[in-house]
Coordinates of C-alpha atoms and ligand atoms in Angstrom, one line a residue:
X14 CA 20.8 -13.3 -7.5
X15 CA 18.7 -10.9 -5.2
X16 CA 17.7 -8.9 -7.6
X17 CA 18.7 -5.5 -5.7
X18 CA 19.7 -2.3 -7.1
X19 CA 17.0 -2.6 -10.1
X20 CA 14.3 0.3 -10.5
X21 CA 12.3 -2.1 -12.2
X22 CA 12.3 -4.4 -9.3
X23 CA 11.2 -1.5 -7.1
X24 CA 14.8 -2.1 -5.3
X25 CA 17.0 0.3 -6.4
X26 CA 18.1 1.8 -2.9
X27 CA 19.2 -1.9 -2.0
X28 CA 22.3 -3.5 -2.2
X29 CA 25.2 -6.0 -0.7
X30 CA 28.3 -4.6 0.8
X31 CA 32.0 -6.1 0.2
X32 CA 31.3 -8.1 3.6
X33 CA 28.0 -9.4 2.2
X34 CA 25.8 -7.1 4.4
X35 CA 22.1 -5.7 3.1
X36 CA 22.9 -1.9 2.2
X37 CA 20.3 0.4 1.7
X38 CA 21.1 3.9 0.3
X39 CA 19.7 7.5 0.2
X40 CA 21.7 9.6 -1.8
X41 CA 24.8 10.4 0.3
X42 CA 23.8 8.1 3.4
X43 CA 24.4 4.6 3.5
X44 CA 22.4 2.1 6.1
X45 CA 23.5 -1.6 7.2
X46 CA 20.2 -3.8 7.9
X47 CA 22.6 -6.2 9.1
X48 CA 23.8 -4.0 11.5
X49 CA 20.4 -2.4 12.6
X50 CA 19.4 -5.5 13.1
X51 CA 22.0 -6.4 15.6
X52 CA 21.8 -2.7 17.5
X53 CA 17.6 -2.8 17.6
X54 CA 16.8 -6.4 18.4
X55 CA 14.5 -8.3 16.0
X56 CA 11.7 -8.5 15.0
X57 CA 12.0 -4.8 13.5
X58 CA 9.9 -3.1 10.6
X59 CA 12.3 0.1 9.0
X60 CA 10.6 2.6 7.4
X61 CA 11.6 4.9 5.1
X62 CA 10.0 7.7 4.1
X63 CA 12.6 8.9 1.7
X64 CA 11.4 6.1 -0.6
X65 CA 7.8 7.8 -0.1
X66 CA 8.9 10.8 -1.0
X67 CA 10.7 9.7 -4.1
X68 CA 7.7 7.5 -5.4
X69 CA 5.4 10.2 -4.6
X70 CA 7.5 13.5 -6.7
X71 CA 8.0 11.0 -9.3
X72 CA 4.2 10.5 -10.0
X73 CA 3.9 14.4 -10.0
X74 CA 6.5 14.8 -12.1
X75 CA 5.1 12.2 -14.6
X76 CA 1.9 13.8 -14.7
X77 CA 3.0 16.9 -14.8
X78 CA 4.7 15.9 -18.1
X79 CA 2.8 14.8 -20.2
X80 CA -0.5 16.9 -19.6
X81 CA 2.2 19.6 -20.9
X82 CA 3.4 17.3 -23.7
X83 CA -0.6 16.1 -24.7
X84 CA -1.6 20.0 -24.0
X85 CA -4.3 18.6 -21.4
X86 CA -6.0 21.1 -19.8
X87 CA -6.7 19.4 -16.3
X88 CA -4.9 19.5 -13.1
X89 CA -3.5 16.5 -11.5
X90 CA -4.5 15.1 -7.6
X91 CA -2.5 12.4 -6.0
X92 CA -5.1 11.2 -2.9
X93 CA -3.1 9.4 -0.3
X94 CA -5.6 6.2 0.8
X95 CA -5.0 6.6 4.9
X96 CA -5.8 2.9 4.6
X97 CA -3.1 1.8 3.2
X98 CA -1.3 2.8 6.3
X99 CA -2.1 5.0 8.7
X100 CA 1.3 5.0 10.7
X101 CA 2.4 8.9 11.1
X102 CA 6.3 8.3 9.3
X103 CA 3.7 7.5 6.2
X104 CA 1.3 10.1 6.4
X105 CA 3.0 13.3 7.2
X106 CA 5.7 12.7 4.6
X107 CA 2.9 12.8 1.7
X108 CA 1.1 15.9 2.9
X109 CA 4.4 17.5 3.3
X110 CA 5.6 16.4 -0.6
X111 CA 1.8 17.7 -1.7
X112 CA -0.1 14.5 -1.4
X113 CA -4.1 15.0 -0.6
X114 CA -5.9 12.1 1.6
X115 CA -8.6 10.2 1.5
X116 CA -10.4 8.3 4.3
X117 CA -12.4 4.8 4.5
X118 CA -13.6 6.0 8.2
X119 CA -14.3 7.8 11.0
X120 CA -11.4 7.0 13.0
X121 CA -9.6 8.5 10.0
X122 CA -10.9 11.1 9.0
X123 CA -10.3 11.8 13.4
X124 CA -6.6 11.6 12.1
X125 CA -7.4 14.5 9.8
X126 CA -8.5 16.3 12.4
X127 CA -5.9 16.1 14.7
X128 CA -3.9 17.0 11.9
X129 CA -5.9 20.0 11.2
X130 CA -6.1 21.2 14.5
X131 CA -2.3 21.1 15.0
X132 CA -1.4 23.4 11.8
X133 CA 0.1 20.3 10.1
X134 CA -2.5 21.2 7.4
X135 CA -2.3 23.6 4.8
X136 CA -5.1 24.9 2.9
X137 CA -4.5 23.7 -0.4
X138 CA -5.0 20.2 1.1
X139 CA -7.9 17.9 0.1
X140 CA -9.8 15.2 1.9
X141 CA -12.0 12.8 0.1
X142 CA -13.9 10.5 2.2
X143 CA -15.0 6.9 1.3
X144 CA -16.7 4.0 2.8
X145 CA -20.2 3.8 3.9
X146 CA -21.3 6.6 6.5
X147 CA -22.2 6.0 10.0
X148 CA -24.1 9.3 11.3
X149 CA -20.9 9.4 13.6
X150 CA -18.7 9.7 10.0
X151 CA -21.3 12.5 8.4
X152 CA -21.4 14.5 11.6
X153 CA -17.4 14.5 11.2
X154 CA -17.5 15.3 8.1
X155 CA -19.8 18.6 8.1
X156 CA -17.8 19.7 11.7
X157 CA -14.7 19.5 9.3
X158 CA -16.3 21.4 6.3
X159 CA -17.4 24.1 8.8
X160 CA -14.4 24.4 10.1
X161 CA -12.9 25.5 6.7
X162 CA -11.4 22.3 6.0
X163 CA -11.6 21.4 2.0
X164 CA -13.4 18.1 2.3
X165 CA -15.3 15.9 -0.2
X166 CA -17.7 12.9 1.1
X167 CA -17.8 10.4 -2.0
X168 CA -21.8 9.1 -1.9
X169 CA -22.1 5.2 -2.0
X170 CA -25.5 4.5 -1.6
X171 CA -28.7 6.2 -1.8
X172 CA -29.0 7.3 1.8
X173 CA -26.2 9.4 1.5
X174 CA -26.7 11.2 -1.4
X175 CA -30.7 12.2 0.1
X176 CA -28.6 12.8 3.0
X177 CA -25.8 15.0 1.1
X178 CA -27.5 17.1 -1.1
X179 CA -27.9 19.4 1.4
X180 CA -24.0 19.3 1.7
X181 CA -22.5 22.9 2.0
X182 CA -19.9 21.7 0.0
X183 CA -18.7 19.4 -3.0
X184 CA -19.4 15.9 -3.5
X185 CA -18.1 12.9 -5.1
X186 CA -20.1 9.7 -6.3
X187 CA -18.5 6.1 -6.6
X188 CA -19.4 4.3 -9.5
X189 CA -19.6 0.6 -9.6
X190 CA -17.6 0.2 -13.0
X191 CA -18.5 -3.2 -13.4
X192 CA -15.4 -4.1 -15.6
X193 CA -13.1 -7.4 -15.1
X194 CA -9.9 -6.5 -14.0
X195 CA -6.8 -9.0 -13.7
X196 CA -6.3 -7.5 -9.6
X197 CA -6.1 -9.0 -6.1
X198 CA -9.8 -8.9 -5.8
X199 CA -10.4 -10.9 -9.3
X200 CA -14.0 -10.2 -9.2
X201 CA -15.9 -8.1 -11.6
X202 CA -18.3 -6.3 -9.2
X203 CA -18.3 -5.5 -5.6
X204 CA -20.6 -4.2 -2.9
X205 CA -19.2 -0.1 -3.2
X206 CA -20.9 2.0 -5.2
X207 CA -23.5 2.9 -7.2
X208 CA -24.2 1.1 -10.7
X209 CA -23.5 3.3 -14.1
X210 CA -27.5 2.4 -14.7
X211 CA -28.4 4.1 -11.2
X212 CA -26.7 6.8 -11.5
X213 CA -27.9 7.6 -14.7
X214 CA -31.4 8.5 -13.2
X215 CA -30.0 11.3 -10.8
X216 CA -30.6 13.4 -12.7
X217 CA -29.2 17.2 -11.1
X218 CA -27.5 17.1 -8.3
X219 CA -26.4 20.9 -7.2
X220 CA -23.1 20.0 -5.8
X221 CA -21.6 17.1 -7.6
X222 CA -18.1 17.5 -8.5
X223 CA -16.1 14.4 -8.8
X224 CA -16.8 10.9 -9.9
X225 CA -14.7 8.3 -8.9
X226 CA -14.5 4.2 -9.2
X227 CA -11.6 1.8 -7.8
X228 CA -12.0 -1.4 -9.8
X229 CA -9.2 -3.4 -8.0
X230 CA -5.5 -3.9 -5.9
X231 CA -2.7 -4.9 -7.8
X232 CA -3.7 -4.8 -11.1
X233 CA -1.6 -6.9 -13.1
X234 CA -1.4 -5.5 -16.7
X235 CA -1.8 -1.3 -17.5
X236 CA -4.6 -2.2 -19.8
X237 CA -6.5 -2.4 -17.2
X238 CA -5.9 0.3 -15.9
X239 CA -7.4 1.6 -18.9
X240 CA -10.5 0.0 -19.9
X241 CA -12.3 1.2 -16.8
X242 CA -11.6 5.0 -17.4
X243 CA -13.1 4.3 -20.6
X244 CA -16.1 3.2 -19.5
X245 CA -16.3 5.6 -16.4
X246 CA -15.7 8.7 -18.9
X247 CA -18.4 7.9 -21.0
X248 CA -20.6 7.9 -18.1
X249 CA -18.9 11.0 -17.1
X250 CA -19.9 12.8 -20.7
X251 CA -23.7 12.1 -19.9
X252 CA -23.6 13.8 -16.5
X253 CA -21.5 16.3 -17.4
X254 CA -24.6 17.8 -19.7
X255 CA -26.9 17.6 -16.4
X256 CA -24.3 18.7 -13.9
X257 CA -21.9 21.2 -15.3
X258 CA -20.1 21.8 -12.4
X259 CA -18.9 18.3 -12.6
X260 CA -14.6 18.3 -13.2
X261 CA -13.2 16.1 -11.6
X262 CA -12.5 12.1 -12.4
X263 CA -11.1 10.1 -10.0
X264 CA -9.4 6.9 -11.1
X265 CA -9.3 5.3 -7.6
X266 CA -6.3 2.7 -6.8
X267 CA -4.5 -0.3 -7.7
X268 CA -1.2 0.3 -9.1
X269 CA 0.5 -2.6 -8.6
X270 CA 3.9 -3.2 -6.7
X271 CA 6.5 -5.8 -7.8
X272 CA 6.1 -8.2 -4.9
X273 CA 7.9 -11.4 -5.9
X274 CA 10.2 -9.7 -8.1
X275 CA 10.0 -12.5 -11.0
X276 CA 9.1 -10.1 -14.0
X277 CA 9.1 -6.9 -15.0
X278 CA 5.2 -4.9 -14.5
X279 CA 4.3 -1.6 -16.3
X280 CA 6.3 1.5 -15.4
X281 CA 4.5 4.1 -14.1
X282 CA 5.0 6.4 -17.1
X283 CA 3.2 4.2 -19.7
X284 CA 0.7 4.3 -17.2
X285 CA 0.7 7.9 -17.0
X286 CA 0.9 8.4 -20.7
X287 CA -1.8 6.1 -21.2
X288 CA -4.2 7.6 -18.7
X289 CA -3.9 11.3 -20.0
X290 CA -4.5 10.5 -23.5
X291 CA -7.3 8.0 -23.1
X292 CA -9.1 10.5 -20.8
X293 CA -8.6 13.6 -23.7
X294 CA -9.1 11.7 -26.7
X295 CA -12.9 10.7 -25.1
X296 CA -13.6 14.7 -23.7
X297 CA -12.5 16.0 -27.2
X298 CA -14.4 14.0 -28.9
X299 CA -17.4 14.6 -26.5
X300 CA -16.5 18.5 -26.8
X301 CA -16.5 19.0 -22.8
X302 CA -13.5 20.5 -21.0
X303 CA -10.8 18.3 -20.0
X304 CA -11.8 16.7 -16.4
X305 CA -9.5 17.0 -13.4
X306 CA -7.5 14.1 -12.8
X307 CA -7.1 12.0 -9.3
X308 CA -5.4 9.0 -8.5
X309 CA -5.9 7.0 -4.9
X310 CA -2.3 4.6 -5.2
X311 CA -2.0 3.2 -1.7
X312 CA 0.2 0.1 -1.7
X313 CA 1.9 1.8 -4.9
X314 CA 3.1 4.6 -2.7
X315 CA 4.2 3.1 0.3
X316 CA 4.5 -0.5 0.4
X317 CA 8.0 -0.1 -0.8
X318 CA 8.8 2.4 1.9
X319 CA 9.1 -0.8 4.8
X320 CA 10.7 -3.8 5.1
X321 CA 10.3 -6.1 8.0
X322 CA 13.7 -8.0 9.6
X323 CA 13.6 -11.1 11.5
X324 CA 16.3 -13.8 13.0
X325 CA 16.3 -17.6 12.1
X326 CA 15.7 -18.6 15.5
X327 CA 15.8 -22.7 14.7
X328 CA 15.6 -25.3 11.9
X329 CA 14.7 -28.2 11.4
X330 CA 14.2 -31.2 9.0
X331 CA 10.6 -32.5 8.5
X332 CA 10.4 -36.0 6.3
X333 CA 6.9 -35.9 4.7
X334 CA 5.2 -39.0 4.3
X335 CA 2.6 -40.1 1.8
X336 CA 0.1 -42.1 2.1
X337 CA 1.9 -45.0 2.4
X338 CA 4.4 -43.6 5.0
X339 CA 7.0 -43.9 2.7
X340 CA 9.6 -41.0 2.5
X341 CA 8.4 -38.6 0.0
X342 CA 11.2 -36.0 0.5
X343 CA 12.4 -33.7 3.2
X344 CA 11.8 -30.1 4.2
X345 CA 14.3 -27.6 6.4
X346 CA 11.8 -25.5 8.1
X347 CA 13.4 -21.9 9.5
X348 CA 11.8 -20.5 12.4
X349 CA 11.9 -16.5 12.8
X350 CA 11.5 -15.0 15.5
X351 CA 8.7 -12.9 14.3
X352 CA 5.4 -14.3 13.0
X353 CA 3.9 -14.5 9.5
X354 CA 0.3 -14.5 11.2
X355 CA 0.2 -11.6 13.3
X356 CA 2.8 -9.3 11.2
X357 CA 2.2 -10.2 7.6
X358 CA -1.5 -11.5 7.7
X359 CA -1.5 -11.0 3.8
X360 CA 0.9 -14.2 4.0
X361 CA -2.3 -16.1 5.3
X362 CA -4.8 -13.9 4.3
X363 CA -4.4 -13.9 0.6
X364 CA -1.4 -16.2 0.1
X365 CA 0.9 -13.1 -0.5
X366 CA 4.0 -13.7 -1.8
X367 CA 7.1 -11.3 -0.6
X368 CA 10.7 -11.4 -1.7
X369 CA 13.3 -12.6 0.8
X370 CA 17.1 -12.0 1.3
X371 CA 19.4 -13.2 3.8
X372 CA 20.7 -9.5 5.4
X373 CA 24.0 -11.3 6.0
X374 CA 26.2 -13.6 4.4
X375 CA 25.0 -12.5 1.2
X376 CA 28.0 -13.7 -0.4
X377 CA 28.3 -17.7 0.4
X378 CA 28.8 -19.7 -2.3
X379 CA 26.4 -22.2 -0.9
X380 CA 22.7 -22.1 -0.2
X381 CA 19.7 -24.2 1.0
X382 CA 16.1 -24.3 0.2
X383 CA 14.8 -23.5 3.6
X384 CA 10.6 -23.1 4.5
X385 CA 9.9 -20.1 6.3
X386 CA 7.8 -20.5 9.8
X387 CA 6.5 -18.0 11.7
X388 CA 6.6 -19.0 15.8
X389 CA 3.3 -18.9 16.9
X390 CA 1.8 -22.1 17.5
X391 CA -0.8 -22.3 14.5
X392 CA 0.1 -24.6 11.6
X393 CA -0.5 -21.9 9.0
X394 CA 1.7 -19.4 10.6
X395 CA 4.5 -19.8 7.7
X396 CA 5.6 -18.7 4.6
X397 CA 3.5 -19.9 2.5
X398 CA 0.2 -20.8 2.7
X399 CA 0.4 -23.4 -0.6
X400 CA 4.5 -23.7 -0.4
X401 CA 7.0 -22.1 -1.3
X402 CA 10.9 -22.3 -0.2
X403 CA 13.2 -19.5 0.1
X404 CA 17.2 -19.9 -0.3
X405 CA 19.3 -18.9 2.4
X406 CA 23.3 -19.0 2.8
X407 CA 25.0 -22.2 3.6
X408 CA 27.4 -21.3 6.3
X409 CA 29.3 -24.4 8.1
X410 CA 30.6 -23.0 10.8
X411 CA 27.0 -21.8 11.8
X412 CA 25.1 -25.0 11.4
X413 CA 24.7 -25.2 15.3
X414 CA 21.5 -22.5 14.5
X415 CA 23.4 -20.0 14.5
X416 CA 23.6 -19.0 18.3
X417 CA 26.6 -16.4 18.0
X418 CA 26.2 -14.8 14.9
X419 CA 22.3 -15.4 13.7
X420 CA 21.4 -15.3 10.5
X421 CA 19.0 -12.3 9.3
X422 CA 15.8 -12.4 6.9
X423 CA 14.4 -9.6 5.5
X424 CA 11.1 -9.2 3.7
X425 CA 10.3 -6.7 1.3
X426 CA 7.6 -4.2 0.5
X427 CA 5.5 -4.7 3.9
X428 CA 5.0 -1.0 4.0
X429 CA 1.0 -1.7 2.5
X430 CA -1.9 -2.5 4.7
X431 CA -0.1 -4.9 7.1
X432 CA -0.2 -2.8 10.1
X433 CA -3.8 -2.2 10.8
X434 CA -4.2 -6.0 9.7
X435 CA -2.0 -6.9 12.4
X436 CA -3.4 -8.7 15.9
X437 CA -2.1 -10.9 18.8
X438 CA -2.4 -14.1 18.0
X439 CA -1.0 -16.0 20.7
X440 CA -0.2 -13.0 21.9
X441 CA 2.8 -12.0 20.4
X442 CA 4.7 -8.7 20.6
X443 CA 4.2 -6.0 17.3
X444 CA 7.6 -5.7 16.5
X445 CA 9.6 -2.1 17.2
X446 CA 9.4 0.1 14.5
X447 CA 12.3 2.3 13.7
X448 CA 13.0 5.3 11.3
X449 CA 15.6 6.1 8.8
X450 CA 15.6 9.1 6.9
X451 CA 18.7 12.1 6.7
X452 CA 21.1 10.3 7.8
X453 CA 19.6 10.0 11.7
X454 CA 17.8 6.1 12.4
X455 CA 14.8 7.1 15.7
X456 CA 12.9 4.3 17.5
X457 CA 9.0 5.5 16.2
X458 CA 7.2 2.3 18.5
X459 CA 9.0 0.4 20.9
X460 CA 8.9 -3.4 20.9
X461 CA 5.9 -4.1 22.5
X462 CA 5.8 -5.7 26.6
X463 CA 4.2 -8.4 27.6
X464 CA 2.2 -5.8 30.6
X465 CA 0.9 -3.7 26.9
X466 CA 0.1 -7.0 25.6
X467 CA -1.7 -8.4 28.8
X468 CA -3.0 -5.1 29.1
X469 CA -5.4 -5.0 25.6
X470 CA -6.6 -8.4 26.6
X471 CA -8.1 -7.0 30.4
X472 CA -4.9 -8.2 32.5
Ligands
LIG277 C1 -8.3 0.5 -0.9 C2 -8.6 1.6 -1.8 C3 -7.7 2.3 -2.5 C4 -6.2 1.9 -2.5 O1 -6.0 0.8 -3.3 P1 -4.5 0.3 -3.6 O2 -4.6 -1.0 -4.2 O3 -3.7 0.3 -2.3 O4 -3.9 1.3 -4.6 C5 -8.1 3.4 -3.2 N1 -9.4 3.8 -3.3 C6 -10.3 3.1 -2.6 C7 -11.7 3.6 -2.7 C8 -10.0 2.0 -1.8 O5 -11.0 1.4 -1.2

């Protein structure tokens, strides 16, 4: 009925004890959400960067297998998107697994540096750097390269590449790809980039090395994954003749994660497969040496790797009336004690749609449609924007809200791009954020105080 313990759900470490309590597993070590939940006070976000890990070797490995089993003669790069989430737990997990990074700022690619600066770095690490370049960003940049640091800035626009053609080092170019994509963004252009026609007329450019293009989040069917690389690699053949130096192809992201959990979406070794053979096939037959290959997977890698626990803090029934005030059916709304709004903007933002399980009394035999509410005081503060109930157990003895023993909600997969989306509307707390990895569960960001709250806003 939840739909745990299912790789193709993306919930395989999940599960429901003999008392009806979430489980989730890593290898030997066993954690109750229920129980967490109880010990840390909600709202709480867990993170676990086991799941990180094991998303992130299992891309390697994939690629790693079949550029042996299609002889390709190319390396794989896996670029972590620091935008995706820039929380520590996330990061340092990938460079220590053998991710490489790539920024969409300055205050970034400052990360980075601290990074660097600590030893947390090793030398085989890459950085690519997107986004359009304040002089504060380049300066960063060429302090970096200077320092040793293996660094790529990805040219969007023609300012930067007069600016970076000078570069003592590599650089990238994003291509427009100008290809309709079933993705988040649903749009066939947008404003990054350079067109294929512009870049055509560059002519030489000493230090190019990679091209790369992101054509879309959460791209719904592996074909189009495809059809982009097909177009980008054609490009790629042309400036290959100009620039031979050129070897790298950067795919960008959008590998899309199983939010509501209703079907199945492609697994990521037909993508895999797909990718290696559709780039060979087109360098064979252009007779040029097999490009390096780069992904950027953000929400791929680690939007799996949260989930965000609240408590049903009150319900209620709300009789909507049509037009003609006559009863047109009733709605139990379930107020958490966390907010859709500030925690999970995508819920508003973008209408995102997250599964949702009880973390206790997952066993009942009886359950109600319930509408999620977040409790801030703003009428679009619930779950969702456009409708959408979820089921949660039907326990008699706790019809009086639940006051002793509460009844727990867990969202899934909010390990992707909610964080730095986050604010204070109405000025409510960011949750605490705890740790579970090896066994040992550590408190990475207490629950925020109303004196750190008051204190952002000049009080
Ligand atoms: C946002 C972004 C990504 C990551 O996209 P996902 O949908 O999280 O995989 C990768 N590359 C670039 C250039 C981006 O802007």
């Amino acid at each position: 009925m939840w739909k745990l313990g299912r790789e193709e759900f993306g919930t395989k470490h999940f599960s429901v004890s003999a008392k009806g309590e979430l489980i989730v597993r890593e290898g030997n070590y066993q954690y109750n959400i229920y129980e967490l939940a109880k010990r840390f006070d909600t709202p709480i976000e867990i993170v676990f960067p086991f799941i990180i890990e094991e998303r992130l070797n299992d891309t390697l490995d994939y690629f790693k297998y079949y550029i042996r089993h299609y002889k390709y003669k190319g390396k794989f790069f896996f670029f972590y998107p620091m935008k995706a989430n820039q929380n520590k737990e996330f990061v340092l997990p990938i460079l220590s697994e053998g991710g490489h990074l790539e920024t969409s700022s300055p205050n970034e690619l400052w990360l980075v540096k601290r990074m660097w600066e600590q030893g947390r770095f090793s030398n085989t690490i890459r950085v690519l750097c997107n986004g359009p370049k304040t002089n504060e960003y380049l300066f960063l940049i060429e302090e970096l390269k200077a320092k040793g640091l293996d660094i790529t800035p990805v040219i969007e626009n023609w300012r930067e590449l007069e600016y970076l053609r000078n570069y003592r080092g590599d650089v990238g170019i994003r291509i427009e790809p100008n290809v309709k994509v079933d993705s988040h963004w649903d749009k066939q252009t947008d404003q990054f980039g350079l067109s294929i026609e512009d870049i055509k007329t560059i002519g030489r450019l000493r230090n190019l090395k990679m091209i790369s293009y992101h054509a879309g989040s959460q791209i719904g069917k592996v074909e189009d994954l495809i059809t982009p690389i097909r177009k980008v690699m054609s490009l790629y053949v042309k400036l290959k003749k100009t620039n031979p130096q050129l070897n790298l192809l950067n795919i960008g992201g959008g590998f899309s994660v199983n939010y509501e959990k209703n079907r199945k979406l492609y697994s990521l070794e037909s993508a895999t497969k797909k990718i290696i053979k559709t780039v060979k096939i087109i360098a064979d037959k252009a007779g040029i040496a097999h490009p390096d290959l780069a992904v950027e997977w953000g929400r791929y890698l680690v939007a799996p790797a949260q989930i965000n626990v609240y408590r049903i803090i009150a319900e209620k029934e709300i009789v909507r009336q049509n037009g003609n005030d006559n009863k047109s059916g009733a709605r139990i709304w379930s107020f958490i004690d966390g907010s859709f709004q500030t925690q999970l903007l995508d819920t508003w933002a973008i209408h995102q749609k997250w599964h949702v399980t009880p973390a206790n009394n997952m066993l009942a035999n009886k359950f109600k449609k319930v509408w999620l509410s977040g409790c801030s005081c703003d009428s679009d503060d619930k779950y969702t924007n456009g409708g959408s109930y979820i089921l949660i157990p039907k326990i008699e003895s706790a019809e009086k809200e639940g006051i002793n023993d509460p009844q727990y909600v867990v969202i899934y997969d909010t390990g992707a791009y909610q964080d730095a989306l986050a604010n204070h509307h109405c000025l409510i707390s960011s949750p605490a954020k705890i740790i579970v990895q090896n066994g040992v569960i550590t408190i990475a960001r207490e629950r925020e105080t109303a004196e750190e709250v008051g204190q952002l806003y000049g009080w």
